[in-house]
PDB file of C-alpha atoms and ligand atoms in Angstrom:
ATOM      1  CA  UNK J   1       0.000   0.000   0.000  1.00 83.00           C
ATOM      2  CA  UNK J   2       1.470   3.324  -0.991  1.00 87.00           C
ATOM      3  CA  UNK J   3      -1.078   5.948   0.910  1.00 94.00           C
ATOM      4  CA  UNK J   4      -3.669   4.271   2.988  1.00 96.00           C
ATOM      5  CA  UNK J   5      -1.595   3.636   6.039  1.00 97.00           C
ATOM      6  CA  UNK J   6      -1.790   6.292   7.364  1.00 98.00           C
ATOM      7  CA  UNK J   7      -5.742   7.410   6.516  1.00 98.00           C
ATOM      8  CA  UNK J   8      -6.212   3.788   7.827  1.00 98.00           C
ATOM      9  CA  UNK J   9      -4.565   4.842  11.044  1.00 98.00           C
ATOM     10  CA  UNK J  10      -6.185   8.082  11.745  1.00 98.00           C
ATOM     11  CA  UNK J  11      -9.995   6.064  11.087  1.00 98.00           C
ATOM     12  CA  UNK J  12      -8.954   3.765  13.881  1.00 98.00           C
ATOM     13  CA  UNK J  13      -8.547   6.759  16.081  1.00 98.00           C
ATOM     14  CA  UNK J  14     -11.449   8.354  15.101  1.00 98.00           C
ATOM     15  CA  UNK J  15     -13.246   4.318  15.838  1.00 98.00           C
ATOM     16  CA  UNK J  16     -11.560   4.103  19.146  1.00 97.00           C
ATOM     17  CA  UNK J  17     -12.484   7.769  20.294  1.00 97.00           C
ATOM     18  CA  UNK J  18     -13.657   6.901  23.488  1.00 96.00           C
ATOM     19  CA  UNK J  19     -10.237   5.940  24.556  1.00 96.00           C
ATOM     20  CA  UNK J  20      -8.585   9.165  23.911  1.00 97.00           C
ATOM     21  CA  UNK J  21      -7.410  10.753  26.780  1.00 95.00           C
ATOM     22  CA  UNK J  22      -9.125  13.842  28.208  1.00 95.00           C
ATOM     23  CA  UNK J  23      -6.553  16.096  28.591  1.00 95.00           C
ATOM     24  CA  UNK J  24      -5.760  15.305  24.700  1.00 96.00           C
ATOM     25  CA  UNK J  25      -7.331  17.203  21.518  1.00 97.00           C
ATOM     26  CA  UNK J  26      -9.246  15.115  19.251  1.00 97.00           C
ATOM     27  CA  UNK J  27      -6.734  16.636  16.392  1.00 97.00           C
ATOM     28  CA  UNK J  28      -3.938  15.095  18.071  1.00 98.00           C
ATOM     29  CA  UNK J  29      -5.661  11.820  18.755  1.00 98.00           C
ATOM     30  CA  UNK J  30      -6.585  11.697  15.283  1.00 98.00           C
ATOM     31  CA  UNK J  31      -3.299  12.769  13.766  1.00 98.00           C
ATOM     32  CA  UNK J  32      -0.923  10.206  16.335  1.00 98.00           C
ATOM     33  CA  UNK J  33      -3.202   7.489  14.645  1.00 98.00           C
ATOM     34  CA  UNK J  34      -2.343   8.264  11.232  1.00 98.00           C
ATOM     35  CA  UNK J  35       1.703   8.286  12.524  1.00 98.00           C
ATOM     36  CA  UNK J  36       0.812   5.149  14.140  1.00 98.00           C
ATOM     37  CA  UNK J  37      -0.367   3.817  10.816  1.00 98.00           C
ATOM     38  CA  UNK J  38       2.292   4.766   8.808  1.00 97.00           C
ATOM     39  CA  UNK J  39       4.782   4.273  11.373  1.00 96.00           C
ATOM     40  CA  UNK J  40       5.871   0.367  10.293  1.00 96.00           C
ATOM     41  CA  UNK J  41       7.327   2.112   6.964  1.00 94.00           C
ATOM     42  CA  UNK J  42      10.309   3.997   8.853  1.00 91.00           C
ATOM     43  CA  UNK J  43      12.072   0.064   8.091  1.00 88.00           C
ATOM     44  CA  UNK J  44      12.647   2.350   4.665  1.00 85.00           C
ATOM     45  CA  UNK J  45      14.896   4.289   6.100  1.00 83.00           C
ATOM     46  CA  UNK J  46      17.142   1.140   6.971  1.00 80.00           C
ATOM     47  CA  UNK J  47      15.813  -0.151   3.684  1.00 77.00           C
ATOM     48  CA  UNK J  48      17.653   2.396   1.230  1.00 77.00           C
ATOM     49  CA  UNK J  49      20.556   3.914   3.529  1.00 79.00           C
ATOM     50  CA  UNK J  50      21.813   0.596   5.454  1.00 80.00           C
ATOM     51  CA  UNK J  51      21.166  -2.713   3.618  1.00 77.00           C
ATOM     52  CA  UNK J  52      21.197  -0.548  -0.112  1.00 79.00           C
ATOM     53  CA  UNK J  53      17.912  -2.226  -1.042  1.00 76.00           C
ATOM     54  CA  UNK J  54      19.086  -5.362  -0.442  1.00 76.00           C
ATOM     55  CA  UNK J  55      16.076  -6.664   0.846  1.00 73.00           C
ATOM     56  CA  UNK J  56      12.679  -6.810   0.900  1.00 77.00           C
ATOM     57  CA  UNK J  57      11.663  -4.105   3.801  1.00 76.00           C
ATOM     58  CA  UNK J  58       8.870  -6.529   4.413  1.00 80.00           C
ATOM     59  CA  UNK J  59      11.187  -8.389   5.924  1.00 81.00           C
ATOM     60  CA  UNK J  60      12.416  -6.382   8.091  1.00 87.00           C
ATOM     61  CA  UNK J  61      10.538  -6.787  12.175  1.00 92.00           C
ATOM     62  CA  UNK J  62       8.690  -3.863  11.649  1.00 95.00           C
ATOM     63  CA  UNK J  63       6.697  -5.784   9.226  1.00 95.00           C
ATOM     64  CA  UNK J  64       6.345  -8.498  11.159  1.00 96.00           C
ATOM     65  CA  UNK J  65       2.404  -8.976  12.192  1.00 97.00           C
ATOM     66  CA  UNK J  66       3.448 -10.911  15.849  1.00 97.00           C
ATOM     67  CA  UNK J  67       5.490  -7.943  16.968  1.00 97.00           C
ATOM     68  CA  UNK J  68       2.028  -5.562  16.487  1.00 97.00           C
ATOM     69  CA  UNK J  69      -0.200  -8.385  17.842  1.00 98.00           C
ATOM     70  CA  UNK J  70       1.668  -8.511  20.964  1.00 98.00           C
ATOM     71  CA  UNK J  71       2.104  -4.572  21.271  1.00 98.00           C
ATOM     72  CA  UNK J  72      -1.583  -4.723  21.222  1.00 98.00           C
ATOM     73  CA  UNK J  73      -1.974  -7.080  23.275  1.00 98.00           C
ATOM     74  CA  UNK J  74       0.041  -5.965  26.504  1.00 98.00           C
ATOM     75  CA  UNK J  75      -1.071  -2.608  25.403  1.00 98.00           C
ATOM     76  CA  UNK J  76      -4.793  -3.899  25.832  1.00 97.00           C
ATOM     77  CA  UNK J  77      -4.074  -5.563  29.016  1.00 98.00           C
ATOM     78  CA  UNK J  78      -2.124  -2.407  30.197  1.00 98.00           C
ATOM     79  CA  UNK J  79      -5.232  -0.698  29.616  1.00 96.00           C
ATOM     80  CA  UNK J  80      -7.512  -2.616  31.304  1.00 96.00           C
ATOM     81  CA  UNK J  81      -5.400  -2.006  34.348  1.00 97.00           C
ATOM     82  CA  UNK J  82      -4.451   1.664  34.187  1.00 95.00           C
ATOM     83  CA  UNK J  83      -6.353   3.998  32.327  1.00 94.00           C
ATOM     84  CA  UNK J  84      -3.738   6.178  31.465  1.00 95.00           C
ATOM     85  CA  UNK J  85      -2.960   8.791  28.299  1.00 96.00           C
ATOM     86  CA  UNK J  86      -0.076   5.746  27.729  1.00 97.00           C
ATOM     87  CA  UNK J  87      -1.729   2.951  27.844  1.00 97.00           C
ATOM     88  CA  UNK J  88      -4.571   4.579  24.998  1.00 98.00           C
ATOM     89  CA  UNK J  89      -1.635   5.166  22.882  1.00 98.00           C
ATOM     90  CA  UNK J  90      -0.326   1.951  23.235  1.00 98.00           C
ATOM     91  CA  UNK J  91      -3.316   0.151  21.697  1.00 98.00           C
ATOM     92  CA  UNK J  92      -3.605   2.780  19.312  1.00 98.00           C
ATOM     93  CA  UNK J  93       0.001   2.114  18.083  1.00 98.00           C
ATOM     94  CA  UNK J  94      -0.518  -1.458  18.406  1.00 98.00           C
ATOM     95  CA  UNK J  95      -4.177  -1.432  16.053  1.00 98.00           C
ATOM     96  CA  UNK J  96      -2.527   1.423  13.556  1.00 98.00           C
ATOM     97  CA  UNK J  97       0.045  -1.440  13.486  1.00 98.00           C
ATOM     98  CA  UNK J  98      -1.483  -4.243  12.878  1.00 98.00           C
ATOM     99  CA  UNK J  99      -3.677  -2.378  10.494  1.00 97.00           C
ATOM    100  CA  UNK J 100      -0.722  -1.414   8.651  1.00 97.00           C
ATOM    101  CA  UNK J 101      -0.043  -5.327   8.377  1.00 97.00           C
ATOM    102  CA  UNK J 102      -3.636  -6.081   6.725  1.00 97.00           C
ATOM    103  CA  UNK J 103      -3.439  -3.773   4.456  1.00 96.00           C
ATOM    104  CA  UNK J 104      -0.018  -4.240   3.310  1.00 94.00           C
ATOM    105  CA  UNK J 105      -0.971  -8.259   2.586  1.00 94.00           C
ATOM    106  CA  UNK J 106      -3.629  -6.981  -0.004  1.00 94.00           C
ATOM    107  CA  UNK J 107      -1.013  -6.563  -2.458  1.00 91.00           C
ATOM    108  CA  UNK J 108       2.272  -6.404  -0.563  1.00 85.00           C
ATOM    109  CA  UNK J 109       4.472  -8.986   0.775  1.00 89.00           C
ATOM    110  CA  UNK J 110       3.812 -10.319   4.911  1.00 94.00           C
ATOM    111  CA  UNK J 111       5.578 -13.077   6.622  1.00 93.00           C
ATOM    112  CA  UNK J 112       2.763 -13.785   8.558  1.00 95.00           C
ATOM    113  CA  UNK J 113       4.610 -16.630  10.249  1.00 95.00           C
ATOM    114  CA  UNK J 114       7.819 -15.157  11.010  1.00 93.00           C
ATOM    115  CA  UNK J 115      10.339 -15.977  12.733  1.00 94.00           C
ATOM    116  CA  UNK J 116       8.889 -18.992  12.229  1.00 95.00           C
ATOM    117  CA  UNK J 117       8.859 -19.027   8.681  1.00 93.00           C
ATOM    118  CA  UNK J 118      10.382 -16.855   6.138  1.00 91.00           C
ATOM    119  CA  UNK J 119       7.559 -17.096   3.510  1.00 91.00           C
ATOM    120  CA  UNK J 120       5.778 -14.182   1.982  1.00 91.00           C
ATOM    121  CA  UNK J 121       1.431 -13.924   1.445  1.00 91.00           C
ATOM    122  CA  UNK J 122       0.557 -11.571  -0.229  1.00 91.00           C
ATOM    123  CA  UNK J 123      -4.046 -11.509  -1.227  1.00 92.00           C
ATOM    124  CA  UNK J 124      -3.140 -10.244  -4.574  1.00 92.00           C
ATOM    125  CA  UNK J 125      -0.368 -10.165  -6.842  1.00 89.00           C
ATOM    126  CA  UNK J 126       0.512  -6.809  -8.936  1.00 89.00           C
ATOM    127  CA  UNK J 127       2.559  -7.725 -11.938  1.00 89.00           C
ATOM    128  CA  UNK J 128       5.431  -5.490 -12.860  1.00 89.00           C
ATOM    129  CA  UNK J 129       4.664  -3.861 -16.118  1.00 92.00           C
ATOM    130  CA  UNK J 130       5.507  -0.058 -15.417  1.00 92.00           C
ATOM    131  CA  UNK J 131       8.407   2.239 -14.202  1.00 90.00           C
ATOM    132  CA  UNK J 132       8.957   3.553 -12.018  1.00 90.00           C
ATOM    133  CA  UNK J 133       7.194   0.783  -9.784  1.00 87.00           C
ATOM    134  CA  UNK J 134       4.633   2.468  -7.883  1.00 86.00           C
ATOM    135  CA  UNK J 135       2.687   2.590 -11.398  1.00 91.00           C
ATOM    136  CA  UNK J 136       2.031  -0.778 -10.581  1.00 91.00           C
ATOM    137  CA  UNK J 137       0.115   0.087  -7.648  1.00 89.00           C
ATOM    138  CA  UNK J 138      -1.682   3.124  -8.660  1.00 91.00           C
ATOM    139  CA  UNK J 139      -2.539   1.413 -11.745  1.00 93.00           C
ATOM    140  CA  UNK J 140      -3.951  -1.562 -10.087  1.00 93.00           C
ATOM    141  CA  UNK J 141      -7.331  -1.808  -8.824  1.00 93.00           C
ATOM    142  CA  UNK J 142      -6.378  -2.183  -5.292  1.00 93.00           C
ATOM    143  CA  UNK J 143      -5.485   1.921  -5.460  1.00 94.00           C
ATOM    144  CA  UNK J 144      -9.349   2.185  -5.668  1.00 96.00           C
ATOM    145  CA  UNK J 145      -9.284   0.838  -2.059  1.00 96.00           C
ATOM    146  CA  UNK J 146      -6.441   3.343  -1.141  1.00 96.00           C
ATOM    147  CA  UNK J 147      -8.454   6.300  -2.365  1.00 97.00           C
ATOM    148  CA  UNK J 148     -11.622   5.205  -0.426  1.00 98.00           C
ATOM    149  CA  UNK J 149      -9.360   4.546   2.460  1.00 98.00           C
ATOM    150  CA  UNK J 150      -8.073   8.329   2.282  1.00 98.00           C
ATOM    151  CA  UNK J 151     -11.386  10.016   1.222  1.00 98.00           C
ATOM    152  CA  UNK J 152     -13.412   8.433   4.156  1.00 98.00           C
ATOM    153  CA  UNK J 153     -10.275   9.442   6.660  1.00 98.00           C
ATOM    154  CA  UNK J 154     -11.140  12.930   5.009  1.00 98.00           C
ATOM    155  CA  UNK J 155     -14.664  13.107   5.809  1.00 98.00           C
ATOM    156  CA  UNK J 156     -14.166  12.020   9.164  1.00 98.00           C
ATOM    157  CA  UNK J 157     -12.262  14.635   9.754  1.00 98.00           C
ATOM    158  CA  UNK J 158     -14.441  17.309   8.673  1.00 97.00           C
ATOM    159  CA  UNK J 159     -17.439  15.608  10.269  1.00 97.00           C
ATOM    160  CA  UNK J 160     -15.324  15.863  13.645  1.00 97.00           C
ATOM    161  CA  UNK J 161     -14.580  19.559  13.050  1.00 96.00           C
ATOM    162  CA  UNK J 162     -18.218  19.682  12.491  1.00 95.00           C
ATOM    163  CA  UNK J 163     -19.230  17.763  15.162  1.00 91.00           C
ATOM    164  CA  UNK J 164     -16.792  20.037  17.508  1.00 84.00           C
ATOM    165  CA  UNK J 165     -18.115  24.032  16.337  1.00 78.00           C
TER     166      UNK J 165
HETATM  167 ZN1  LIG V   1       4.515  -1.208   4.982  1.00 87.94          ZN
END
């Protein structure tokens, strides 16, 4: 997925609104769930300037779906036992996460098993017919789903500001 992580991430917010903290502005509740959902990608970073696109950065443990199930999971059971501003960002970071996982599987690489095993699933492959290579995603019909991602994360938003005048 090239721009629904982080749309993804901000809807999950806006879902799990009852959790934000008081003392916190919906805007900022909102916004730390798109980071959150976008957040797996920083693995680009050691993608392109340590390993010199050596590998897959699905590979990499920031892709891996066990490390965001268990961040939401402590972070769920942290929450049921403090109800702090933490603890709600926690299982924000650890949904946005996860989320991040899903959506990267529609089309992307996951190693849903890892560490225990290596292999990739992906739902759907994109053949590589284009350069540069993200014409292969925006051409594909899976961008449809990006764009209705980002367009409902839109109009949440201004429904919130609404909601808030
Ligand atoms: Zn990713």
């Amino acid at each position: 997925m090239l721009i629904a992580h982080a749309p993804t991430g901000l809807l999950l917010a806006a879902l799990f609104i009852r959790m934000k903290p008081a003392t916190v502005s919906w805007q900022r509740w909102y916004l730390s769930g798109a980071v959150f959902g976008a957040l797996p990608d920083v693995d680009m970073l050691w993608f392109y300037w340590v390993d010199k696109r050596q590998f897959h950065h699905h590979v990499y443990v920031t892709h891996w779906p066990i490390v965001w199930l268990l961040v939401s999971m402590v972070a769920g059971a942290a929450w049921g036992v403090w109800r702090k501003p933490w603890t709600a960002y926690a299982v924000l970071l650890g949904l946005a996460g996860m989320s991040h996982m899903v959506l990267d599987s529609v089309v992307g690489d996951i190693g849903w098993l890892k560490p225990w095993h290596d292999e990739l699933y992906a739902m759907f492959v994109v053949t590589n017919r284009y350069s540069p290579w993200q014409l292969n995603f925006i051409l594909h019909w899976s961008f449809a789903l990006e764009l209705a991602l980002l367009a409902a994360a839109v109009w949440q938003w201004r429904r919130q500001t609404h909601k808030n005048k």
